[in-house]
CSV table of C-alpha atoms in Angstrom, one decimal:
chain,number,residue,atom,x,y,z
A,1,MET,CA,47.6,111.6,143.2
A,2,SER,CA,47.8,115.1,142.3
A,3,MET,CA,50.8,116.8,140.5
A,4,ALA,CA,52.3,120.4,140.4
A,5,VAL,CA,51.9,121.7,136.9
A,6,ASP,CA,53.4,124.8,136.9
A,7,GLY,CA,53.7,126.0,133.4
A,8,LEU,CA,57.8,124.9,132.3
A,9,ILE,CA,57.1,126.0,128.9
A,10,SER,CA,54.2,128.9,129.2
A,11,GLY,CA,55.9,130.4,132.3
A,12,LEU,CA,52.7,130.6,134.1
A,13,ASN,CA,51.9,129.7,137.8
A,14,THR,CA,49.6,127.3,136.5
A,15,THR,CA,49.0,125.8,140.9
A,16,GLN,CA,48.3,129.2,141.8
A,17,LEU,CA,45.7,130.3,139.1
A,18,ILE,CA,44.2,126.6,139.6
A,19,ASP,CA,44.1,127.4,143.2
A,20,GLN,CA,42.2,130.6,142.5
A,21,LEU,CA,39.4,129.3,140.0
A,22,MET,CA,38.8,126.8,142.6
A,23,GLN,CA,38.0,129.4,145.2
A,24,ALA,CA,35.7,130.7,142.6
A,25,GLU,CA,34.0,127.6,142.0
A,26,ALA,CA,33.9,126.6,145.9
A,27,VAL,CA,32.0,129.9,146.4
A,28,PRO,CA,28.4,127.9,146.7
A,29,GLN,CA,30.1,125.3,148.8
A,30,THR,CA,31.2,128.2,151.2
A,31,LEU,CA,28.2,129.8,151.4
A,32,LEU,CA,26.5,126.5,152.1
A,33,LYS,CA,29.1,126.1,155.1
A,34,ASN,CA,28.4,129.1,156.3
A,35,LYS,CA,24.6,128.4,156.3
A,36,VAL,CA,25.7,125.2,158.6
A,37,THR,CA,27.4,127.0,161.2
A,38,ASP,CA,24.7,129.2,161.6
A,39,SER,CA,22.1,126.8,161.5
A,40,THR,CA,24.5,124.9,164.3
A,41,THR,CA,24.7,127.8,166.4
A,42,PHE,CA,20.8,128.2,165.9
A,43,ILE,CA,20.1,124.8,167.1
A,44,THR,CA,22.4,125.1,170.6
A,45,ALA,CA,20.6,127.9,171.6
A,46,MET,CA,17.2,126.8,170.9
A,47,GLN,CA,18.3,123.2,172.5
A,48,THR,CA,19.9,125.4,175.8
A,49,LEU,CA,16.4,127.3,175.7
A,50,ASN,CA,14.1,123.8,175.2
A,51,THR,CA,16.0,122.6,178.3
A,52,LYS,CA,15.3,125.6,180.1
A,53,VAL,CA,11.4,125.8,179.3
A,54,ALA,CA,11.0,121.8,180.2
A,55,SER,CA,12.7,122.3,183.8
A,56,LEU,CA,10.0,125.1,184.0
A,57,ALA,CA,7.1,123.2,182.8
A,58,THR,CA,7.9,120.7,185.9
A,59,ALA,CA,8.6,123.0,188.4
A,60,ALA,CA,5.9,124.9,187.5
A,61,ALA,CA,3.3,121.7,187.5
A,62,ALA,CA,4.4,120.9,190.8
A,63,LEU,CA,3.7,123.7,192.2
A,64,ALA,CA,0.0,124.0,190.5
A,65,ALA,CA,-0.6,120.6,192.0
A,66,PRO,CA,-2.4,120.5,195.2
A,67,ALA,CA,0.9,119.8,197.5
A,68,GLY,CA,2.9,122.4,195.5
A,69,THR,CA,1.2,125.5,198.0
A,70,ASP,CA,0.0,122.8,200.8
A,71,LEU,CA,3.3,123.7,202.6
A,72,HIS,CA,3.4,123.6,206.8
A,73,THR,CA,6.0,123.5,209.0
A,74,ALA,CA,6.2,121.3,212.6
A,75,SER,CA,7.9,122.4,215.7
A,76,VAL,CA,8.2,120.7,218.9
A,77,SER,CA,9.0,121.8,222.2
A,78,SER,CA,11.3,118.6,222.9
A,79,THR,CA,15.0,118.0,221.5
A,80,SER,CA,14.0,114.2,221.7
A,81,VAL,CA,11.2,114.7,219.3
A,82,THR,CA,11.6,115.9,215.7
A,83,ALA,CA,8.6,116.6,213.3
A,84,THR,CA,8.0,117.3,209.6
A,85,ALA,CA,4.9,118.4,207.8
A,86,GLY,CA,4.1,117.7,204.5
A,87,THR,CA,1.1,117.1,202.3
A,88,GLY,CA,-2.4,116.9,203.9
A,89,ALA,CA,-1.2,118.5,207.4
A,90,VAL,CA,-3.7,120.8,209.2
A,91,ASP,CA,-2.5,123.4,211.5
A,92,GLY,CA,-2.7,122.9,214.9
A,93,THR,CA,-1.2,122.0,218.3
A,94,ILE,CA,-1.2,119.0,220.2
A,95,ASP,CA,0.5,117.4,223.6
A,96,PHE,CA,1.7,114.0,223.9
A,97,THR,CA,4.3,112.0,226.5
A,98,VAL,CA,6.7,109.8,225.2
A,99,ASP,CA,6.1,106.7,227.2
A,100,ARG,CA,8.7,104.0,225.8
A,101,LEU,CA,10.9,103.6,222.5
A,102,ALA,CA,10.5,101.1,220.0
A,103,GLN,CA,13.1,98.0,220.4
A,104,SER,CA,14.2,94.4,218.7
A,105,GLN,CA,14.5,91.4,220.7
A,106,VAL,CA,17.7,89.8,222.1
A,107,THR,CA,17.8,86.5,223.0
A,108,VAL,CA,21.4,84.8,224.0
A,109,THR,CA,21.9,81.0,224.5
A,110,GLY,CA,24.0,79.9,227.3
A,111,PRO,CA,27.8,79.0,226.7
A,112,LEU,CA,28.5,76.2,224.7
A,113,THR,CA,31.3,74.7,222.6
A,114,GLN,CA,29.4,73.2,220.0
A,115,TRP,CA,25.3,72.8,219.1
A,116,PRO,CA,24.1,70.1,221.8
A,117,ASP,CA,21.9,68.6,219.3
A,118,GLN,CA,23.0,66.6,215.7
A,119,PRO,CA,21.8,67.5,213.6
A,120,PRO,CA,21.5,71.2,215.0
A,121,THR,CA,18.0,71.7,213.8
A,122,LEU,CA,16.0,75.1,215.2
A,123,THR,CA,12.3,76.4,214.7
A,124,PHE,CA,11.9,79.9,214.9
A,125,VAL,CA,8.2,80.9,215.8
A,126,ALA,CA,7.2,84.4,214.6
A,127,ALA,CA,4.7,86.8,216.7
A,128,ASP,CA,2.4,86.0,214.3
A,129,GLY,CA,2.8,82.1,214.8
A,130,THR,CA,4.2,81.4,211.7
A,131,THR,CA,7.3,78.9,211.9
A,132,LYS,CA,10.5,78.2,210.1
A,133,GLN,CA,13.0,75.5,210.2
A,134,VAL,CA,16.5,76.2,210.2
A,135,THR,CA,19.2,73.3,210.1
A,136,ALA,CA,22.9,74.2,210.4
A,137,SER,CA,25.4,71.8,208.3
A,138,SER,CA,27.1,70.9,211.3
A,139,SER,CA,27.4,71.3,215.1
A,140,SER,CA,29.8,74.2,215.0
A,141,LEU,CA,28.7,77.4,216.3
A,142,ALA,CA,30.0,79.1,213.5
A,143,ASP,CA,27.7,77.0,211.1
A,144,VAL,CA,24.6,77.4,213.2
A,145,ALA,CA,25.1,81.0,213.1
A,146,ALA,CA,25.6,81.0,209.2
A,147,ALA,CA,22.4,78.9,208.7
A,148,ILE,CA,20.3,81.3,211.0
A,149,ASN,CA,21.7,84.3,208.9
A,150,LYS,CA,21.2,82.7,205.7
A,151,ALA,CA,17.8,81.5,206.6
A,152,GLY,CA,15.5,84.5,206.1
A,153,VAL,CA,14.0,84.2,209.5
A,154,GLY,CA,14.1,87.9,210.4
A,155,VAL,CA,16.7,87.3,212.8
A,156,SER,CA,20.3,87.4,212.8
A,157,ALA,CA,23.0,85.7,214.9
A,158,THR,CA,26.2,86.4,216.3
A,159,GLN,CA,28.5,84.1,217.6
A,160,VAL,CA,30.0,86.1,220.9
A,161,ALA,CA,33.0,84.9,223.2
A,162,ALA,CA,32.0,83.8,226.6
A,163,GLY,CA,35.1,82.8,228.7
A,164,LEU,CA,36.9,79.3,229.2
A,165,ASP,CA,35.1,76.0,230.2
A,166,PRO,CA,36.3,75.8,234.1
A,167,ALA,CA,36.7,71.9,233.6
A,168,THR,CA,38.0,71.5,230.0
A,169,GLY,CA,39.4,74.6,229.3
A,170,GLN,CA,37.9,75.0,225.9
A,171,GLN,CA,36.6,78.3,224.8
A,172,LEU,CA,32.9,78.8,225.3
A,173,TYR,CA,30.9,81.1,223.2
A,174,ARG,CA,27.2,82.0,223.1
A,175,LEU,CA,24.5,82.7,219.9
A,176,GLN,CA,23.0,86.2,220.4
A,177,LEU,CA,20.0,86.2,218.4
A,178,SER,CA,18.6,89.7,217.6
A,179,SER,CA,15.4,90.7,215.3
A,180,ALA,CA,16.2,92.2,212.4
A,181,LYS,CA,13.4,94.7,212.8
A,182,THR,CA,11.8,96.5,216.1
A,183,GLY,CA,8.4,96.7,217.3
A,184,ALA,CA,6.1,93.6,219.3
A,185,SER,CA,5.3,92.1,216.0
A,186,ALA,CA,9.4,91.4,215.4
A,187,ALA,CA,9.2,89.5,218.7
A,188,PHE,CA,10.0,85.8,218.4
A,189,THR,CA,10.4,82.4,219.8
A,190,VAL,CA,13.2,80.0,218.9
A,191,TYR,CA,12.6,76.0,219.6
A,192,ARG,CA,15.4,73.3,219.6
A,193,GLY,CA,13.5,70.7,217.0
A,194,THR,CA,11.3,70.7,214.2
A,195,PRO,CA,8.2,72.4,213.9
A,196,ALA,CA,6.6,69.2,214.2
A,197,ASP,CA,8.2,68.9,217.5
A,198,VAL,CA,6.7,72.4,218.3
A,199,THR,CA,3.2,71.3,217.6
A,200,ALA,CA,3.7,67.9,219.6
A,201,GLY,CA,4.9,69.7,222.2
A,202,THR,CA,8.2,67.9,222.7
A,203,ALA,CA,10.4,70.6,221.0
A,204,THR,CA,13.0,72.8,224.1
A,205,ASN,CA,12.6,76.4,224.0
A,206,LEU,CA,15.7,77.7,223.9
A,207,LEU,CA,15.3,80.0,226.9
A,208,ASN,CA,14.9,77.2,229.1
A,209,ASP,CA,18.3,75.9,228.3
A,210,PRO,CA,21.3,76.6,231.3
A,211,GLY,CA,22.2,80.1,230.9
A,212,ALA,CA,20.4,81.4,228.1
A,213,ALA,CA,18.6,84.8,228.5
A,214,GLN,CA,16.2,87.1,227.1
A,215,VAL,CA,18.4,90.5,227.0
A,216,ARG,CA,15.9,92.7,225.7
A,217,GLN,CA,12.3,92.3,224.4
A,218,ALA,CA,10.7,93.2,221.1
A,219,GLN,CA,8.4,95.9,221.9
A,220,ASP,CA,6.2,99.1,219.9
A,221,ALA,CA,7.3,102.9,220.4
A,222,GLN,CA,4.3,104.5,222.3
A,223,LEU,CA,3.1,108.2,222.6
A,224,THR,CA,0.1,109.0,224.7
A,225,LEU,CA,-2.3,111.8,223.7
A,226,TRP,CA,-3.7,114.3,226.6
A,227,ALA,CA,-1.8,112.5,229.5
A,228,GLY,CA,-3.6,112.3,232.7
A,229,SER,CA,-6.6,113.6,231.6
A,230,ALA,CA,-9.7,111.2,230.8
A,231,ALA,CA,-9.2,111.3,227.2
A,232,ALA,CA,-5.9,109.9,227.4
A,233,GLN,CA,-4.9,108.0,224.3
A,234,ALA,CA,-2.0,105.4,223.2
A,235,VAL,CA,-0.9,105.7,220.1
A,236,THR,CA,1.7,102.6,219.3
A,237,SER,CA,4.3,102.3,216.4
A,238,ALA,CA,6.6,99.9,215.1
A,239,THR,CA,9.3,102.3,215.0
A,240,ASN,CA,10.3,105.2,216.6
A,241,THR,CA,8.7,107.5,213.7
A,242,PHE,CA,4.8,107.7,214.2
A,243,THR,CA,2.3,109.0,210.9
A,244,SER,CA,-0.8,108.7,212.8
A,245,VAL,CA,-0.5,111.2,215.5
A,246,LEU,CA,-1.6,114.4,213.3
A,247,PRO,CA,-2.7,113.7,209.6
A,248,GLY,CA,0.4,114.7,207.2
A,249,VAL,CA,2.8,115.0,210.2
A,250,THR,CA,5.5,112.7,210.9
A,251,VAL,CA,7.0,112.7,214.2
A,252,THR,CA,10.1,110.5,215.3
A,253,VAL,CA,11.5,110.3,219.4
A,254,SER,CA,14.8,109.4,220.3
A,255,ALA,CA,14.1,109.2,224.3
A,256,ALA,CA,11.2,108.2,226.8
A,257,SER,CA,9.8,111.2,228.7
A,258,THR,CA,6.8,112.2,231.0
A,259,THR,CA,7.1,115.6,230.4
A,260,PRO,CA,4.6,116.7,227.8
A,261,VAL,CA,6.0,117.6,224.4
A,262,THR,CA,4.1,120.1,222.4
A,263,LEU,CA,3.5,119.8,218.5
A,264,THR,CA,2.7,122.8,216.7
A,265,VAL,CA,1.5,122.7,213.0
A,266,ALA,CA,1.0,126.0,211.1
A,267,ARG,CA,1.1,127.2,207.7
A,268,ASP,CA,4.7,127.5,206.0
A,269,ASP,CA,4.1,131.1,204.4
A,270,THR,CA,7.7,131.3,203.9
A,271,GLY,CA,8.1,128.3,202.1
A,272,ILE,CA,5.1,129.1,199.7
A,273,SER,CA,6.4,132.8,199.2
A,274,ASN,CA,10.1,130.8,198.0
A,275,ALA,CA,8.4,128.5,195.8
A,276,ALA,CA,6.8,131.6,194.1
A,277,ASN,CA,9.8,133.3,194.0
A,278,SER,CA,11.4,130.5,192.4
A,279,LEU,CA,8.7,130.3,189.8
A,280,VAL,CA,9.7,134.2,188.9
A,281,THR,CA,13.5,133.3,189.0
A,282,SER,CA,12.9,130.4,186.5
A,283,LEU,CA,11.0,133.0,184.2
A,284,ASN,CA,13.1,135.7,184.2
A,285,ASP,CA,16.3,133.3,183.3
A,286,ILE,CA,14.5,132.1,180.0
A,287,PHE,CA,13.4,135.6,179.3
A,288,THR,CA,17.1,137.0,179.9
A,289,PHE,CA,18.2,134.0,177.9
A,290,ILE,CA,15.7,134.9,174.9
A,291,SER,CA,16.6,138.9,175.2
A,292,GLN,CA,20.1,138.3,175.1
A,293,LYS,CA,20.4,135.4,172.0
A,294,GLN,CA,17.6,138.1,170.2
A,295,ALA,CA,20.3,141.2,170.6
A,296,VAL,CA,21.5,142.6,167.6
A,297,THR,CA,25.2,143.7,167.9
A,298,THR,CA,27.5,146.2,165.8
A,299,GLY,CA,31.0,146.1,165.0
A,300,THR,CA,33.9,147.2,162.9
A,301,ASP,CA,35.3,145.1,159.9
A,302,ALA,CA,38.6,145.3,158.7
A,303,ALA,CA,38.1,148.4,156.2
A,304,GLY,CA,37.0,150.6,158.9
A,305,GLY,CA,33.0,150.2,158.1
A,306,THR,CA,30.3,149.2,160.4
A,307,THR,CA,29.1,145.7,160.9
A,308,VAL,CA,25.7,144.6,161.9
A,309,THR,CA,25.1,141.6,163.1
A,310,ALA,CA,22.0,139.5,164.3
A,311,GLY,CA,21.4,137.2,167.3
A,312,ALA,CA,20.7,133.5,166.7
A,313,PHE,CA,16.8,134.7,167.5
A,314,THR,CA,16.6,138.0,166.1
A,315,SER,CA,13.9,137.2,163.6
A,316,ASP,CA,12.8,133.7,165.0
A,317,SER,CA,8.8,133.8,165.3
A,318,THR,CA,8.6,130.4,167.2
A,319,VAL,CA,10.9,132.0,170.1
A,320,ARG,CA,9.0,135.3,169.8
A,321,ASP,CA,5.8,133.5,170.3
A,322,ALA,CA,7.2,131.0,173.3
A,323,ASN,CA,8.5,134.2,174.9
A,324,GLN,CA,5.2,136.0,174.6
A,325,LYS,CA,3.0,133.2,176.1
A,326,LEU,CA,5.2,132.7,178.9
A,327,MET,CA,4.8,136.3,179.7
A,328,ASP,CA,1.0,136.0,179.4
A,329,ALA,CA,0.8,132.9,181.6
A,330,VAL,CA,2.4,134.9,184.6
A,331,ILE,CA,0.6,138.6,184.1
A,332,ALA,CA,-2.6,137.9,183.0
A,333,PRO,CA,-5.5,138.9,185.8
A,334,ILE,CA,-6.9,135.8,187.9
A,335,ASN,CA,-10.6,136.3,187.9
A,336,GLY,CA,-10.2,139.8,187.1
A,337,ILE,CA,-7.4,140.4,189.9
A,338,SER,CA,-3.9,141.3,188.8
A,339,PRO,CA,-1.0,139.0,189.9
A,340,SER,CA,0.8,142.5,191.2
A,341,THR,CA,-1.9,141.9,194.2
A,342,TYR,CA,0.4,139.0,195.1
A,343,GLY,CA,3.3,140.8,194.5
A,344,ILE,CA,4.2,139.4,191.2
A,345,SER,CA,4.3,142.4,188.4
A,346,ILE,CA,6.2,143.1,185.1
A,347,THR,CA,8.8,145.3,184.5
A,348,SER,CA,9.3,147.5,181.7
A,349,ASP,CA,12.2,145.6,180.3
A,350,GLY,CA,10.4,142.4,179.9
A,351,GLN,CA,11.2,140.8,183.5
A,352,VAL,CA,9.2,139.7,186.2
A,353,THR,CA,9.3,141.1,189.8
A,354,PHE,CA,8.5,139.4,193.1
A,355,ASP,CA,7.7,141.5,195.8
A,356,LYS,CA,7.9,139.4,199.3
A,357,THR,CA,6.3,141.7,201.2
A,358,ALA,CA,3.2,142.6,199.2
A,359,PHE,CA,3.0,138.5,199.1
A,360,ALA,CA,3.8,138.2,202.7
A,361,THR,CA,0.5,140.6,203.6
A,362,ALA,CA,-1.4,139.1,200.9
A,363,ILE,CA,-1.2,135.3,202.2
A,364,ALA,CA,-1.5,136.7,205.6
A,365,ASN,CA,-4.9,138.5,205.0
A,366,ASN,CA,-6.2,135.7,202.7
A,367,PRO,CA,-4.2,132.7,202.3
A,368,ASP,CA,-6.5,130.6,200.4
A,369,ALA,CA,-7.2,132.8,197.8
A,370,VAL,CA,-3.2,133.5,197.3
A,371,LYS,CA,-2.6,129.7,197.3
A,372,SER,CA,-5.1,129.3,194.4
A,373,ALA,CA,-3.9,132.2,192.6
A,374,LEU,CA,-0.3,130.9,192.7
A,375,ALA,CA,-1.8,127.6,191.6
A,376,THR,CA,-3.8,129.3,188.7
A,377,ILE,CA,-0.1,131.1,187.4
A,378,SER,CA,2.1,128.0,188.2
A,379,GLN,CA,-0.8,126.0,186.0
A,380,ARG,CA,-0.9,128.7,183.3
A,381,VAL,CA,3.0,128.7,183.2
A,382,ALA,CA,2.9,124.7,182.9
A,383,ASP,CA,0.6,124.7,180.0
A,384,ALA,CA,2.5,127.2,178.0
A,385,ALA,CA,5.9,125.9,178.9
A,386,ASN,CA,4.9,122.4,177.7
A,387,VAL,CA,3.1,123.8,174.5
A,388,ALA,CA,6.6,125.2,173.7
A,389,SER,CA,9.1,122.1,175.4
A,390,ASP,CA,6.6,119.0,174.9
A,391,LYS,CA,9.4,116.2,173.6
A,392,TYR,CA,7.2,115.2,170.9
A,393,THR,CA,4.6,118.0,169.6
A,394,GLY,CA,6.6,121.0,171.3
A,395,THR,CA,6.7,124.4,169.2
A,396,ILE,CA,10.6,124.9,169.8
A,397,THR,CA,11.1,121.1,169.7
A,398,THR,CA,9.8,120.6,166.4
A,399,LYS,CA,11.7,123.8,165.8
A,400,ILE,CA,15.1,122.0,166.3
A,401,GLN,CA,13.9,118.9,164.5
A,402,GLY,CA,13.2,120.9,161.1
A,403,GLU,CA,16.2,122.8,161.7
A,404,GLN,CA,18.3,119.5,162.1
A,405,SER,CA,17.1,118.3,158.9
A,406,THR,CA,18.0,121.3,156.9
A,407,VAL,CA,21.6,120.9,158.4
A,408,LYS,CA,21.4,117.6,157.4
A,409,SER,CA,20.4,118.3,154.1
A,410,LEU,CA,23.0,121.0,153.6
A,411,ASN,CA,26.0,118.7,154.9
A,412,ALA,CA,25.0,116.3,151.9
A,413,GLN,CA,25.0,119.5,149.3
A,414,ILE,CA,28.5,120.2,150.8
A,415,ALA,CA,29.8,116.6,150.3
A,416,ASP,CA,28.5,116.7,147.0
A,417,TRP,CA,30.4,119.9,146.1
A,418,ASP,CA,33.5,118.0,147.6
A,419,THR,CA,33.5,115.4,144.9
A,420,ARG,CA,32.3,118.0,142.2
A,421,LEU,CA,35.5,120.3,143.3
A,422,ALA,CA,37.5,117.4,142.9
A,423,ASP,CA,36.7,116.6,139.9
A,424,ARG,CA,36.8,120.5,138.5
A,425,LYS,CA,40.5,120.5,139.9
A,426,SER,CA,41.7,117.4,138.5
A,427,THR,CA,40.1,118.4,134.9
A,428,LEU,CA,41.9,122.1,135.5
A,429,GLN,CA,45.3,120.3,136.0
A,430,LYS,CA,44.8,118.3,133.0
A,431,THR,CA,43.8,121.2,130.7
A,432,TYR,CA,46.8,123.0,131.8
A,433,ALA,CA,49.2,120.1,131.6
A,434,ASN,CA,48.1,119.5,128.0
A,435,LEU,CA,48.6,123.5,127.5
A,436,GLU,CA,52.1,122.8,128.4
A,437,VAL,CA,52.3,120.3,125.8
A,438,GLN,CA,50.6,122.3,123.2
A,439,LEU,CA,53.3,124.9,123.7
A,440,GLN,CA,56.0,122.5,123.9
A,441,GLN,CA,54.9,121.1,120.5
A,442,LEU,CA,54.4,124.8,118.9
A,443,GLN,CA,58.0,126.0,120.3
A,444,SER,CA,59.3,123.0,118.9
A,445,GLN,CA,57.6,123.3,115.5
A,446,SER,CA,58.9,127.3,115.4
A,447,SER,CA,62.1,126.2,116.2
A,448,TRP,CA,62.3,123.8,113.0
A,449,LEU,CA,60.7,126.4,111.0
A,450,THR,CA,63.2,128.7,112.3
A,451,GLY,CA,66.2,126.4,111.2
A,452,GLN,CA,64.4,125.6,107.9
A,453,LEU,CA,64.4,129.3,107.1
A,454,ALA,CA,67.8,129.8,108.2
A,455,SER,CA,69.2,127.3,105.7
A,456,LEU,CA,67.3,128.5,102.7
A,457,SER,CA,68.7,131.9,103.8
A,458,SER,CA,72.6,130.2,103.5
A,459,GLY,CA,71.8,128.3,100.3
A,460,SER,CA,70.5,131.4,98.3
A,461,SER,CA,73.5,133.7,99.4
A,462,SER,CA,76.0,131.0,98.0
C-alpha cells in the first residue's frame, strides 16, 4: 500500500514530483500501448476485408461452376400448374394435359364401440406385398388407433365419432386409416388377424366388415404428353410434382384438366445478367473499402499546426497486392477479347462498372461465348480471392495472424513495464521518504549546534 510522502521537512511536493518522474519513466510503455492500438485497428480492418474477400471467393466460385450460368426460366399457360427450371434444363416448349392428381388412400371401419377381436391384432399389407403386424394393448378404439400410429406402418389412424348405437345408446366410433404418403405405392390393405392368418387365407379383410368403406383410393398423379395424338405418352408421379417431363424442369400441378397446358423453357438472360452485376458489386465493395482504409487524412492539432494521419492500409503491401490481383482478374482479356465487350469495364478511380445493355446485346448475339467469358472471369476472381483469404494460407489471413502475434508480444512487454514501473515508483517513494528523514536529522543537528553556540556566547559575556 503506497503512502503520500509530501515533504514535511523539505517543503517539496514529492507526490507531484514522483508522478512527473513516473510519466517520464512510462514513455516507453506508452509507445508500446500506442503500437497496440494501431495494430488492433489494423487487425480489425484486415478481418473485415478478409471476410469480404472470402465471401467473394465463394460467390465467384459458384458463378464459375457449370450451374452458375446455366440459368433458365420456365413458364406455363395454366394457373393450376407451376414450373421451375434448374441446372441441366433445355430450352424448348411442350404441351400436356393433367389427367389426375396424386392422392392418398383413406379407409374407414364400420361403426364400433370397441374392437371386435381380443387381443386386437391387425396386419397391414403394403402395395409391394410386405406385411406388418400391429397389436393394441386393449380393445379400446383409442388404444387401437394409438398402436397403429406408433407402429410405423405408413398409415395414420384417427378415431371419429359416428353417432349412437340405436339399440344400446352407446357412443359409436369409426377408425379412419389414411396412408401417410400419396401415390399408388402408398396403397395398403388391412386384415384382422396375424400375417400367418393372412397367408393361410383365414384373416378378415377390414373392408368386408359391416359399414367399412374405401373412401379414397391411393393413386399417382398423371400427365399426358401430346394428348390426342398417336404419340400420346403418360407420365406418372407419386406426388403432384413431376421431375421427368423435361430435363432439369420441375412441374407441380394442383388441378386436373383436359385443356392442354403449354410449358416453355427459355434461357434466363436477366438472371445471368444479375449474377454478373452481383459479382461486379461485390468487387466494388472491396475496392471501395480498401480505398477508404488507404486514404491519408489531415487535421489541425491544438497548436494550430497541420496533422497528417495515415489510413490502416496506407502502406500495407499485402492489401495492395490483393487489390491488384482482384482487379487484374476482372479486367484481363479473355482469349484476346476485353471484358468491356461484355459490359464489364474499369473506371479511372479504380471501380468496375457493369453495362447491362451491352451485356444483354452480347448474350443475345452469342450466348455461349458470353457465358463462357463470365465463367472465366468468375474463376479468375475466385482464384485471386482464395489466394488472399484462404483460412490457412491466405496472404491476408497470415498477415492477420502475424499482427496478432505482434500484439500478443507487445501486451507481454506492457505487462512487464507495469511491474517495472511499480517497482520504480516504490523506489522513488522510499528515496524521498529517506530524504525527509535525513533532512529532519540535519535540521535537528543544526538546532542543537545553534543552541550550543548560543550557550557558549552567553558564558563568554559573563
